[in-house]
């Protein structure tokens, strides 16, 4: 797949490069290559933006910074210090990548960091660079720098051919890189960050590292293409590169084309560049931007996911429309020139792609009956009854596991966590032994979820220590803690929405303690789906399954990391009684595979039924700890917890 | 002395950015619409003030009597369309960018691309100022600051005290729950977007009071206004005023004591630092935001 | 569902609109040119032009940051082409001007000039507006060997292409010419100023005039020149082009207490500066601003009275008469066209004059060469120069990058209008001394 894809890029490059080398023999007007150069520049820039912002979802307004650093490097080194142009391009790319790493290093250090903040951070960077360049006028001589025309090989007829080839090299390299990223672990990691970053981190994805890698790639491509931009405009000033036009247009192009896919920015850039060119040539003076703005608004409203997703649905119709319209116009030859015919063809293709109509229903993916009514519940209940038969009679569920408790797996010592002035947890000490199934209960705000967040590394304790399997985990990144053997589910399921159910699980396997390739991970994912009885939905998207199934998916994903201890955070919230029974059976099955479980739950019936031991928290402190029946009869517990909440079903 | 004077006039300039940012922040926070067209509305507001004052001889401040209701309708209409077409957060950024360039080109077609500025005889405020002791309060920015305080306090009170305000905040926090309680979010959304656009009319008037406008002026605002919105905390009007004043003051103080050339450098570096330590806005401690 | 068909409908509408737009492609954006045959009666002198039109291509910044001035060049150019066609066209052929909007974006400038030359096959080109755009266009012209008259690039040292011809010259060393002229004028006053405050926009041209070349001490700008001439420089303030808060700058100037403020600024910089100083109840005795937007300054009323700036032509009676018999008609016609376009300030001054010069240089080259052979045009101009209505006879010396000896003088706001005040032999009024 990968090799074939990259082979395709080599072919595409060769074909497109031939246009320049044999342009005169082909009778191709030079302006076509000039226009193509513009498109290629934007393809490279939009792709550069997309690797970080499209794939990982961190919207950047700072593309101008990378273009600017690239353009300035080439202009200043070449124009003022006589450095050979070819040498300046890699230097420009490296400078730009270093800047990107600096920005990333600052921004991504923050955990639980919102996208808007990143957007503003990146917006600020070009302003700072512009001010720096203006203050230090020795950089550009105060007036801007004329970029010397680079020496180009003799077998190219003109400078424009040369510029086209350079842009082609950078653009093809950029798109090939984006393609490769999308089809490797790197791309999966970025997609998981886009869909649910904290979940990805908790499942073992080293999110910081992947974000830094992505921003470095963005910087490299942006800088290299910026370097060519300098050559194209011939005169570089602060205003010509650090403005808002470039950042806004790369966003427009990528989003219009589709930002989850390598082809999206290519489509977006080509469509926008062609439209802009035709508009500016149309003598439509005073209306250019009005028409461009209107087209943009309409396209985004009609296809918010981008052209690429739509094109994938009707590839052949689009191709036919392109060829037919272009061909007919060429044969009739009654209007315009070849470029007009081609642009008309492209627009026809866009219209065909966007025309509303029956999209292949996503529901086709799942078995017909399950789509309509929650039949799987019944299936699961049957299964549940059957499997609970295996683990023992309903009334005395805990007895079979009681004796299997082993050594200390989790050790919390004096764990305290403040939020501002509020003590969410206050000096909690707790041991969990291998093989236990601990019910963690307590009234709302008693600190249960905080404890889970501390154990999984989502939060750090204000003081105290936590060890898992003998290893101190305080201060470890959550993905490290996942590799130590802690896994969790979330109260509100957070699946990776862009991936199928199977791939959600495969993600956890790919990035687990021992990294696995995608194909193998998909194989292994089946087993995890079997445990939770979701195999029949393996190809569905999370949006197509119900809450119960999403909860089960959370569990499947959690056990896919092969955890030593599994933290279930209110995994049964919002389920109906039948679904609860099914989920209980699943939990028990998971426990039976030897995974230690901590379950946070409001439903005492469930806790009683499942847990080998119950821990009660109240107002951030440990209130009781022991055998379920003993604990439930403790007068303190009854007063603090049962007295107020027993009848309230805990919501 | 010069520094204090600069800090003072800078704070007032910050008031103008706060008015520009207030509407943007509210629609972003409450309706999840990143409305770049807001800058277009400010631009149109400025041109309308110019036109009404110049050709009809209306006092420039009073022009808002006409522009505010007009802009309210435009804003509400836009929100209706956004809602109707199901435009989501990111799409709204692009759609409104399209609208912004349409507005800029239209303004250029109507009022030419040249600088338009109210002459001294129609706009008495531009060169006026109020002196208290040794301090001078330039009239255009002083007026802007007063409007900023009025708008921010009013918006804050409405959001806290009225049913509609609380309903909006509930809606911003959890859409489904709010709808379940029978909140007509469409209507509320249109009202909010209308009010936001009305504030753009005021911002436009305030800008025209002290500045020349051209169709491409909005690009000069975007950086600063976004900084104020995010620093203030998205959806927090009080934060917007605070952020505006801080940004304006810092910029002016650097400009007066050091050099105007360094003020963007210091300002945007400070913004980055502020974001790193207060990622949820100046008024929200990081820990609270994280929970 | 209804929403969907609605959007589909609007999508179709937009695309149709667009395709219609594209259709008009084969009737190029001839702005005037084709009109005269129908509207105006053929003029007596040349007879109606006939044959294939000569197409002149250019871009202008009709939108974006340079839009305010771009429109002036558009109006002047349209007027020139129309008048040219009324007078028999060029070589007896009608002239069409294909002007495209470069949106103040250098990348567009390069692409559009490539399109004009390579795709539209224009016969002649003329430069865009604003120095960075002109330098970008110059590179394209050079690649294709086109002769390019250009209106406004005054950074002579950067304009190295031998077939670009400036229509506005501040000589080969504008960074010396401007300050020397300003200080010469000041020193002609009964009590010349002694204390100078410099307020400098960090943009390329303004920075260059103020500081000169940073790499070459032998190539100084206004600040070192002032020091050399014995002025006391009491303030040197540099501000970024996107400055919004002028109060701190105004306060610094006030505190420095200069006799003279030298603002190496652009567009509305001096308007904002004067306004901010007025708010502080301070007026500098005398101020100069380099490249201001002339209209908004007049709108300031007496606040701006006495302000100095540079000019190559002002529509003052004395200057119009000196320019010759056609000048009055040109100036009047421009004013009515500018008013029709809704421009707030309609005077035919430096920018429009530069535009007119550029077109006259182009016409002189074509007529001199006898056809549109680019090299012949370029050679003709080098050998013979060109005659212009407003700047007289121009000689182009490639050693000076074709920057002819400058005719630029100083203008001043007096009684609410711009008047030429320096040099004395081209002045329409006396230079007014500082107030107070």
PDB file of N, CA, C and O in Angstrom, chain A residues 31 34 80 134 141-143 159-160 229 232-233 235 239-240 276-278 280-285 298 301 335 340 347 355-356, chain C residues 7-8 11-12 18 21 23-25 29 74 100 106-108 110-112 114-115 132 135-136 143-144 158 202 204 208 214-215 241:
ATOM      1  N   UNK A  31       2.918  30.281 -19.451  1.00  0.00           N
ATOM      2  CA  UNK A  31       2.080  30.751 -18.350  1.00  0.00           C
ATOM      3  C   UNK A  31       1.439  29.597 -17.585  1.00  0.00           C
ATOM      4  O   UNK A  31       1.202  29.693 -16.394  1.00  0.00           O
ATOM      5  N   UNK A  34       3.668  28.787 -14.939  1.00  0.00           N
ATOM      6  CA  UNK A  34       3.671  29.830 -13.916  1.00  0.00           C
ATOM      7  C   UNK A  34       2.477  29.620 -12.978  1.00  0.00           C
ATOM      8  O   UNK A  34       2.601  29.657 -11.753  1.00  0.00           O
ATOM      9  N   UNK A  80      22.202  39.258   0.520  1.00  0.00           N
ATOM     10  CA  UNK A  80      23.095  40.147   1.259  1.00  0.00           C
ATOM     11  C   UNK A  80      24.431  39.511   1.614  1.00  0.00           C
ATOM     12  O   UNK A  80      25.384  40.203   1.928  1.00  0.00           O
ATOM     13  N   UNK A 134      12.083  44.153  11.932  1.00  0.00           N
ATOM     14  CA  UNK A 134      12.070  45.602  11.757  1.00  0.00           C
ATOM     15  C   UNK A 134      13.055  46.288  12.700  1.00  0.00           C
ATOM     16  O   UNK A 134      13.701  47.266  12.341  1.00  0.00           O
ATOM     17  N   UNK A 141      18.638  45.144   5.856  1.00  0.00           N
ATOM     18  CA  UNK A 141      19.072  46.429   5.347  1.00  0.00           C
ATOM     19  C   UNK A 141      18.031  47.509   5.485  1.00  0.00           C
ATOM     20  O   UNK A 141      18.192  48.593   4.940  1.00  0.00           O
ATOM     21  N   UNK A 142      16.929  47.214   6.170  1.00  0.00           N
ATOM     22  CA  UNK A 142      15.911  48.221   6.415  1.00  0.00           C
ATOM     23  C   UNK A 142      14.932  48.411   5.280  1.00  0.00           C
ATOM     24  O   UNK A 142      13.816  48.844   5.492  1.00  0.00           O
ATOM     25  N   UNK A 143      15.348  48.098   4.043  1.00  0.00           N
ATOM     26  CA  UNK A 143      14.456  48.376   2.913  1.00  0.00           C
ATOM     27  C   UNK A 143      13.833  47.125   2.344  1.00  0.00           C
ATOM     28  O   UNK A 143      12.965  47.193   1.495  1.00  0.00           O
ATOM     29  N   UNK A 159      13.705  30.680 -16.730  1.00  0.00           N
ATOM     30  CA  UNK A 159      13.666  30.730 -15.273  1.00  0.00           C
ATOM     31  C   UNK A 159      12.361  30.169 -14.724  1.00  0.00           C
ATOM     32  O   UNK A 159      12.322  29.496 -13.702  1.00  0.00           O
ATOM     33  N   UNK A 160      11.258  30.446 -15.435  1.00  0.00           N
ATOM     34  CA  UNK A 160       9.951  29.987 -14.962  1.00  0.00           C
ATOM     35  C   UNK A 160       9.883  28.458 -14.915  1.00  0.00           C
ATOM     36  O   UNK A 160       9.230  27.895 -14.042  1.00  0.00           O
ATOM     37  N   UNK A 229       9.289  30.892  -2.296  1.00  0.00           N
ATOM     38  CA  UNK A 229       8.424  32.067  -2.384  1.00  0.00           C
ATOM     39  C   UNK A 229       9.286  33.320  -2.567  1.00  0.00           C
ATOM     40  O   UNK A 229       8.962  34.205  -3.362  1.00  0.00           O
ATOM     41  N   UNK A 232      10.315  33.578  -5.995  1.00  0.00           N
ATOM     42  CA  UNK A 232       9.212  33.942  -6.883  1.00  0.00           C
ATOM     43  C   UNK A 232       8.911  35.439  -6.837  1.00  0.00           C
ATOM     44  O   UNK A 232       8.748  36.077  -7.870  1.00  0.00           O
ATOM     45  N   UNK A 233       8.823  36.009  -5.617  1.00  0.00           N
ATOM     46  CA  UNK A 233       8.450  37.424  -5.567  1.00  0.00           C
ATOM     47  C   UNK A 233       9.645  38.335  -5.813  1.00  0.00           C
ATOM     48  O   UNK A 233       9.474  39.489  -6.149  1.00  0.00           O
ATOM     49  N   UNK A 235      11.581  40.106  -4.230  1.00  0.00           N
ATOM     50  CA  UNK A 235      11.915  41.195  -3.311  1.00  0.00           C
ATOM     51  C   UNK A 235      11.177  40.915  -2.017  1.00  0.00           C
ATOM     52  O   UNK A 235       9.955  40.831  -2.008  1.00  0.00           O
ATOM     53  N   UNK A 239       6.534  43.118   5.255  1.00  0.00           N
ATOM     54  CA  UNK A 239       5.111  43.116   4.929  1.00  0.00           C
ATOM     55  C   UNK A 239       4.754  42.005   3.940  1.00  0.00           C
ATOM     56  O   UNK A 239       3.635  41.515   3.942  1.00  0.00           O
ATOM     57  N   UNK A 240       5.715  41.647   3.057  1.00  0.00           N
ATOM     58  CA  UNK A 240       5.330  40.703   2.014  1.00  0.00           C
ATOM     59  C   UNK A 240       5.240  39.273   2.531  1.00  0.00           C
ATOM     60  O   UNK A 240       4.668  38.429   1.866  1.00  0.00           O
ATOM     61  N   UNK A 276      -9.136  31.783  -8.448  1.00  0.00           N
ATOM     62  CA  UNK A 276      -8.554  33.117  -8.325  1.00  0.00           C
ATOM     63  C   UNK A 276      -7.973  33.603  -9.641  1.00  0.00           C
ATOM     64  O   UNK A 276      -8.153  34.755 -10.028  1.00  0.00           O
ATOM     65  N   UNK A 277      -7.297  32.706 -10.334  1.00  0.00           N
ATOM     66  CA  UNK A 277      -6.689  33.110 -11.593  1.00  0.00           C
ATOM     67  C   UNK A 277      -7.755  33.506 -12.610  1.00  0.00           C
ATOM     68  O   UNK A 277      -7.659  34.548 -13.261  1.00  0.00           O
ATOM     69  N   UNK A 278      -8.785  32.680 -12.739  1.00  0.00           N
ATOM     70  CA  UNK A 278      -9.840  32.993 -13.710  1.00  0.00           C
ATOM     71  C   UNK A 278     -10.532  34.297 -13.337  1.00  0.00           C
ATOM     72  O   UNK A 278     -10.876  35.103 -14.198  1.00  0.00           O
ATOM     73  N   UNK A 280      -9.281  36.850 -11.666  1.00  0.00           N
ATOM     74  CA  UNK A 280      -8.471  38.052 -11.883  1.00  0.00           C
ATOM     75  C   UNK A 280      -8.317  38.307 -13.368  1.00  0.00           C
ATOM     76  O   UNK A 280      -8.111  39.436 -13.793  1.00  0.00           O
ATOM     77  N   UNK A 281      -8.433  37.256 -14.190  1.00  0.00           N
ATOM     78  CA  UNK A 281      -8.295  37.454 -15.626  1.00  0.00           C
ATOM     79  C   UNK A 281      -9.615  37.863 -16.266  1.00  0.00           C
ATOM     80  O   UNK A 281      -9.659  38.208 -17.432  1.00  0.00           O
ATOM     81  N   UNK A 282     -10.688  37.830 -15.476  1.00  0.00           N
ATOM     82  CA  UNK A 282     -12.007  37.983 -16.086  1.00  0.00           C
ATOM     83  C   UNK A 282     -12.376  39.434 -16.317  1.00  0.00           C
ATOM     84  O   UNK A 282     -13.367  39.713 -16.963  1.00  0.00           O
ATOM     85  N   UNK A 283     -11.574  40.354 -15.777  1.00  0.00           N
ATOM     86  CA  UNK A 283     -11.960  41.752 -15.898  1.00  0.00           C
ATOM     87  C   UNK A 283     -13.225  42.024 -15.124  1.00  0.00           C
ATOM     88  O   UNK A 283     -14.016  42.903 -15.428  1.00  0.00           O
ATOM     89  N   UNK A 284     -13.385  41.270 -14.075  1.00  0.00           N
ATOM     90  CA  UNK A 284     -14.581  41.309 -13.257  1.00  0.00           C
ATOM     91  C   UNK A 284     -14.322  42.282 -12.130  1.00  0.00           C
ATOM     92  O   UNK A 284     -14.619  42.019 -10.986  1.00  0.00           O
ATOM     93  N   UNK A 285     -13.729  43.391 -12.490  1.00  0.00           N
ATOM     94  CA  UNK A 285     -13.168  44.292 -11.520  1.00  0.00           C
ATOM     95  C   UNK A 285     -14.179  44.739 -10.467  1.00  0.00           C
ATOM     96  O   UNK A 285     -15.321  45.051 -10.783  1.00  0.00           O
ATOM     97  N   UNK A 298     -20.180  29.219   0.158  1.00  0.00           N
ATOM     98  CA  UNK A 298     -21.104  28.190  -0.312  1.00  0.00           C
ATOM     99  C   UNK A 298     -20.464  26.804  -0.228  1.00  0.00           C
ATOM    100  O   UNK A 298     -21.067  25.843   0.265  1.00  0.00           O
ATOM    101  N   UNK A 301     -20.351  25.590   3.319  1.00  0.00           N
ATOM    102  CA  UNK A 301     -21.669  25.232   3.831  1.00  0.00           C
ATOM    103  C   UNK A 301     -22.117  23.894   3.241  1.00  0.00           C
ATOM    104  O   UNK A 301     -22.642  23.026   3.934  1.00  0.00           O
ATOM    105  N   UNK A 335     -15.288  29.208 -27.201  1.00  0.00           N
ATOM    106  CA  UNK A 335     -15.120  30.172 -26.116  1.00  0.00           C
ATOM    107  C   UNK A 335     -13.834  29.898 -25.372  1.00  0.00           C
ATOM    108  O   UNK A 335     -13.461  28.740 -25.157  1.00  0.00           O
ATOM    109  N   UNK A 340      -9.381  27.849 -19.764  1.00  0.00           N
ATOM    110  CA  UNK A 340     -10.794  28.055 -19.421  1.00  0.00           C
ATOM    111  C   UNK A 340     -11.552  26.734 -19.476  1.00  0.00           C
ATOM    112  O   UNK A 340     -12.376  26.442 -18.627  1.00  0.00           O
ATOM    113  N   UNK A 347     -14.649  22.805 -12.384  1.00  0.00           N
ATOM    114  CA  UNK A 347     -15.841  23.291 -11.680  1.00  0.00           C
ATOM    115  C   UNK A 347     -17.003  22.324 -11.855  1.00  0.00           C
ATOM    116  O   UNK A 347     -17.762  22.081 -10.912  1.00  0.00           O
ATOM    117  N   UNK A 355     -23.033  17.797  -5.497  1.00  0.00           N
ATOM    118  CA  UNK A 355     -24.468  17.781  -5.689  1.00  0.00           C
ATOM    119  C   UNK A 355     -25.132  16.889  -4.639  1.00  0.00           C
ATOM    120  O   UNK A 355     -24.738  15.757  -4.458  1.00  0.00           O
ATOM    121  N   UNK A 356     -26.113  17.410  -3.925  1.00  0.00           N
ATOM    122  CA  UNK A 356     -26.731  16.594  -2.876  1.00  0.00           C
ATOM    123  C   UNK A 356     -27.401  15.374  -3.486  1.00  0.00           C
ATOM    124  O   UNK A 356     -27.943  15.433  -4.592  1.00  0.00           O
TER     125      UNK A 356
ATOM    126  N   UNK C   7     -28.913  24.949  -0.393  1.00  0.00           N
ATOM    127  CA  UNK C   7     -27.477  25.139  -0.586  1.00  0.00           C
ATOM    128  C   UNK C   7     -27.072  24.705  -1.991  1.00  0.00           C
ATOM    129  O   UNK C   7     -26.231  25.336  -2.616  1.00  0.00           O
ATOM    130  N   UNK C   8     -27.692  23.659  -2.461  1.00  0.00           N
ATOM    131  CA  UNK C   8     -27.364  23.199  -3.805  1.00  0.00           C
ATOM    132  C   UNK C   8     -27.686  24.295  -4.804  1.00  0.00           C
ATOM    133  O   UNK C   8     -26.901  24.598  -5.712  1.00  0.00           O
ATOM    134  N   UNK C  11     -25.172  26.967  -4.604  1.00  0.00           N
ATOM    135  CA  UNK C  11     -23.904  26.521  -5.180  1.00  0.00           C
ATOM    136  C   UNK C  11     -23.963  26.670  -6.695  1.00  0.00           C
ATOM    137  O   UNK C  11     -23.048  27.200  -7.325  1.00  0.00           O
ATOM    138  N   UNK C  12     -25.066  26.217  -7.259  1.00  0.00           N
ATOM    139  CA  UNK C  12     -25.209  26.318  -8.707  1.00  0.00           C
ATOM    140  C   UNK C  12     -25.166  27.772  -9.130  1.00  0.00           C
ATOM    141  O   UNK C  12     -24.517  28.135 -10.117  1.00  0.00           O
ATOM    142  N   UNK C  18     -19.891  32.413 -11.751  1.00  0.00           N
ATOM    143  CA  UNK C  18     -18.465  32.355 -11.991  1.00  0.00           C
ATOM    144  C   UNK C  18     -18.171  32.074 -13.462  1.00  0.00           C
ATOM    145  O   UNK C  18     -17.313  32.682 -14.077  1.00  0.00           O
ATOM    146  N   UNK C  21     -18.620  34.889 -15.493  1.00  0.00           N
ATOM    147  CA  UNK C  21     -17.493  35.793 -15.319  1.00  0.00           C
ATOM    148  C   UNK C  21     -16.346  35.372 -16.205  1.00  0.00           C
ATOM    149  O   UNK C  21     -15.724  36.187 -16.880  1.00  0.00           O
ATOM    150  N   UNK C  23     -16.497  33.790 -18.852  1.00  0.00           N
ATOM    151  CA  UNK C  23     -16.829  33.964 -20.261  1.00  0.00           C
ATOM    152  C   UNK C  23     -16.359  35.299 -20.796  1.00  0.00           C
ATOM    153  O   UNK C  23     -15.992  35.429 -21.951  1.00  0.00           O
ATOM    154  N   UNK C  24     -16.419  36.292 -19.922  1.00  0.00           N
ATOM    155  CA  UNK C  24     -16.074  37.626 -20.406  1.00  0.00           C
ATOM    156  C   UNK C  24     -14.578  37.717 -20.649  1.00  0.00           C
ATOM    157  O   UNK C  24     -14.058  38.766 -20.967  1.00  0.00           O
ATOM    158  N   UNK C  25     -13.900  36.596 -20.501  1.00  0.00           N
ATOM    159  CA  UNK C  25     -12.457  36.580 -20.618  1.00  0.00           C
ATOM    160  C   UNK C  25     -11.962  37.001 -21.997  1.00  0.00           C
ATOM    161  O   UNK C  25     -10.964  37.668 -22.129  1.00  0.00           O
ATOM    162  N   UNK C  29     -10.120  42.894 -20.359  1.00  0.00           N
ATOM    163  CA  UNK C  29     -10.560  43.964 -19.483  1.00  0.00           C
ATOM    164  C   UNK C  29     -10.116  45.314 -19.996  1.00  0.00           C
ATOM    165  O   UNK C  29      -9.442  46.062 -19.324  1.00  0.00           O
ATOM    166  N   UNK C  74      -5.233  54.213 -11.287  1.00  0.00           N
ATOM    167  CA  UNK C  74      -6.206  53.660 -12.226  1.00  0.00           C
ATOM    168  C   UNK C  74      -6.951  54.790 -12.943  1.00  0.00           C
ATOM    169  O   UNK C  74      -7.102  54.782 -14.165  1.00  0.00           O
ATOM    170  N   UNK C 100      -5.194  44.596 -14.117  1.00  0.00           N
ATOM    171  CA  UNK C 100      -5.676  43.546 -13.217  1.00  0.00           C
ATOM    172  C   UNK C 100      -5.398  43.954 -11.768  1.00  0.00           C
ATOM    173  O   UNK C 100      -4.442  44.671 -11.497  1.00  0.00           O
ATOM    174  N   UNK C 106       2.491  40.734  -3.542  1.00  0.00           N
ATOM    175  CA  UNK C 106       3.598  40.588  -4.484  1.00  0.00           C
ATOM    176  C   UNK C 106       3.530  39.288  -5.280  1.00  0.00           C
ATOM    177  O   UNK C 106       3.910  39.250  -6.440  1.00  0.00           O
ATOM    178  N   UNK C 107       3.052  38.230  -4.619  1.00  0.00           N
ATOM    179  CA  UNK C 107       2.992  36.946  -5.314  1.00  0.00           C
ATOM    180  C   UNK C 107       2.025  37.056  -6.492  1.00  0.00           C
ATOM    181  O   UNK C 107       2.261  36.512  -7.569  1.00  0.00           O
ATOM    182  N   UNK C 108       0.921  37.791  -6.286  1.00  0.00           N
ATOM    183  CA  UNK C 108      -0.030  37.998  -7.379  1.00  0.00           C
ATOM    184  C   UNK C 108       0.583  38.853  -8.473  1.00  0.00           C
ATOM    185  O   UNK C 108       0.327  38.626  -9.661  1.00  0.00           O
ATOM    186  N   UNK C 110       3.679  39.046  -9.495  1.00  0.00           N
ATOM    187  CA  UNK C 110       4.518  38.233 -10.382  1.00  0.00           C
ATOM    188  C   UNK C 110       3.659  37.357 -11.278  1.00  0.00           C
ATOM    189  O   UNK C 110       3.871  37.308 -12.491  1.00  0.00           O
ATOM    190  N   UNK C 111       2.704  36.656 -10.691  1.00  0.00           N
ATOM    191  CA  UNK C 111       1.881  35.737 -11.477  1.00  0.00           C
ATOM    192  C   UNK C 111       1.098  36.500 -12.544  1.00  0.00           C
ATOM    193  O   UNK C 111       0.993  36.048 -13.690  1.00  0.00           O
ATOM    194  N   UNK C 112       0.571  37.662 -12.185  1.00  0.00           N
ATOM    195  CA  UNK C 112      -0.262  38.394 -13.137  1.00  0.00           C
ATOM    196  C   UNK C 112       0.568  39.006 -14.271  1.00  0.00           C
ATOM    197  O   UNK C 112       0.118  39.036 -15.416  1.00  0.00           O
ATOM    198  N   UNK C 114       3.267  37.679 -15.415  1.00  0.00           N
ATOM    199  CA  UNK C 114       3.551  36.517 -16.261  1.00  0.00           C
ATOM    200  C   UNK C 114       2.340  36.232 -17.152  1.00  0.00           C
ATOM    201  O   UNK C 114       2.482  35.898 -18.324  1.00  0.00           O
ATOM    202  N   UNK C 115       1.148  36.344 -16.559  1.00  0.00           N
ATOM    203  CA  UNK C 115      -0.065  36.087 -17.327  1.00  0.00           C
ATOM    204  C   UNK C 115      -0.220  37.126 -18.443  1.00  0.00           C
ATOM    205  O   UNK C 115      -0.494  36.782 -19.588  1.00  0.00           O
ATOM    206  N   UNK C 132       7.501  47.491  -3.405  1.00  0.00           N
ATOM    207  CA  UNK C 132       7.708  46.040  -3.439  1.00  0.00           C
ATOM    208  C   UNK C 132       7.059  45.402  -4.663  1.00  0.00           C
ATOM    209  O   UNK C 132       7.655  44.540  -5.312  1.00  0.00           O
ATOM    210  N   UNK C 135       9.153  46.133  -7.778  1.00  0.00           N
ATOM    211  CA  UNK C 135      10.373  45.327  -7.871  1.00  0.00           C
ATOM    212  C   UNK C 135      10.028  43.907  -8.309  1.00  0.00           C
ATOM    213  O   UNK C 135      10.726  43.302  -9.123  1.00  0.00           O
ATOM    214  N   UNK C 136       8.912  43.377  -7.780  1.00  0.00           N
ATOM    215  CA  UNK C 136       8.489  42.042  -8.218  1.00  0.00           C
ATOM    216  C   UNK C 136       8.149  42.034  -9.703  1.00  0.00           C
ATOM    217  O   UNK C 136       8.509  41.111 -10.428  1.00  0.00           O
ATOM    218  N   UNK C 143      12.880  39.250 -17.152  1.00  0.00           N
ATOM    219  CA  UNK C 143      12.923  37.898 -17.718  1.00  0.00           C
ATOM    220  C   UNK C 143      12.433  37.879 -19.164  1.00  0.00           C
ATOM    221  O   UNK C 143      12.917  37.129 -19.979  1.00  0.00           O
ATOM    222  N   UNK C 144      11.416  38.719 -19.440  1.00  0.00           N
ATOM    223  CA  UNK C 144      10.825  38.704 -20.771  1.00  0.00           C
ATOM    224  C   UNK C 144      11.376  39.813 -21.658  1.00  0.00           C
ATOM    225  O   UNK C 144      10.913  39.986 -22.775  1.00  0.00           O
ATOM    226  N   UNK C 158      17.761  50.007  -5.757  1.00  0.00           N
ATOM    227  CA  UNK C 158      17.239  48.652  -5.952  1.00  0.00           C
ATOM    228  C   UNK C 158      16.735  48.432  -7.377  1.00  0.00           C
ATOM    229  O   UNK C 158      16.470  47.318  -7.778  1.00  0.00           O
ATOM    230  N   UNK C 202       8.941  52.335  10.142  1.00  0.00           N
ATOM    231  CA  UNK C 202       9.942  51.297   9.865  1.00  0.00           C
ATOM    232  C   UNK C 202       9.802  50.645   8.503  1.00  0.00           C
ATOM    233  O   UNK C 202      10.562  49.755   8.162  1.00  0.00           O
ATOM    234  N   UNK C 204      10.038  50.035   4.425  1.00  0.00           N
ATOM    235  CA  UNK C 204      11.261  50.089   3.638  1.00  0.00           C
ATOM    236  C   UNK C 204      11.667  51.469   3.148  1.00  0.00           C
ATOM    237  O   UNK C 204      12.753  51.956   3.463  1.00  0.00           O
ATOM    238  N   UNK C 208      14.599  53.974   4.691  1.00  0.00           N
ATOM    239  CA  UNK C 208      15.758  54.245   3.853  1.00  0.00           C
ATOM    240  C   UNK C 208      16.031  55.747   3.778  1.00  0.00           C
ATOM    241  O   UNK C 208      17.174  56.201   3.888  1.00  0.00           O
ATOM    242  N   UNK C 214      22.203  50.924   5.761  1.00  0.00           N
ATOM    243  CA  UNK C 214      22.836  50.544   7.027  1.00  0.00           C
ATOM    244  C   UNK C 214      24.209  49.906   6.816  1.00  0.00           C
ATOM    245  O   UNK C 214      24.997  49.836   7.742  1.00  0.00           O
ATOM    246  N   UNK C 215      24.473  49.464   5.593  1.00  0.00           N
ATOM    247  CA  UNK C 215      25.731  48.777   5.339  1.00  0.00           C
ATOM    248  C   UNK C 215      26.834  49.755   4.926  1.00  0.00           C
ATOM    249  O   UNK C 215      27.978  49.386   4.797  1.00  0.00           O
ATOM    250  N   UNK C 241       4.811  49.983  11.045  1.00  0.00           N
ATOM    251  CA  UNK C 241       3.799  50.480  10.119  1.00  0.00           C
ATOM    252  C   UNK C 241       2.358  50.305  10.630  1.00  0.00           C
ATOM    253  O   UNK C 241       1.473  51.030  10.210  1.00  0.00           O
TER     254      UNK C 241
END
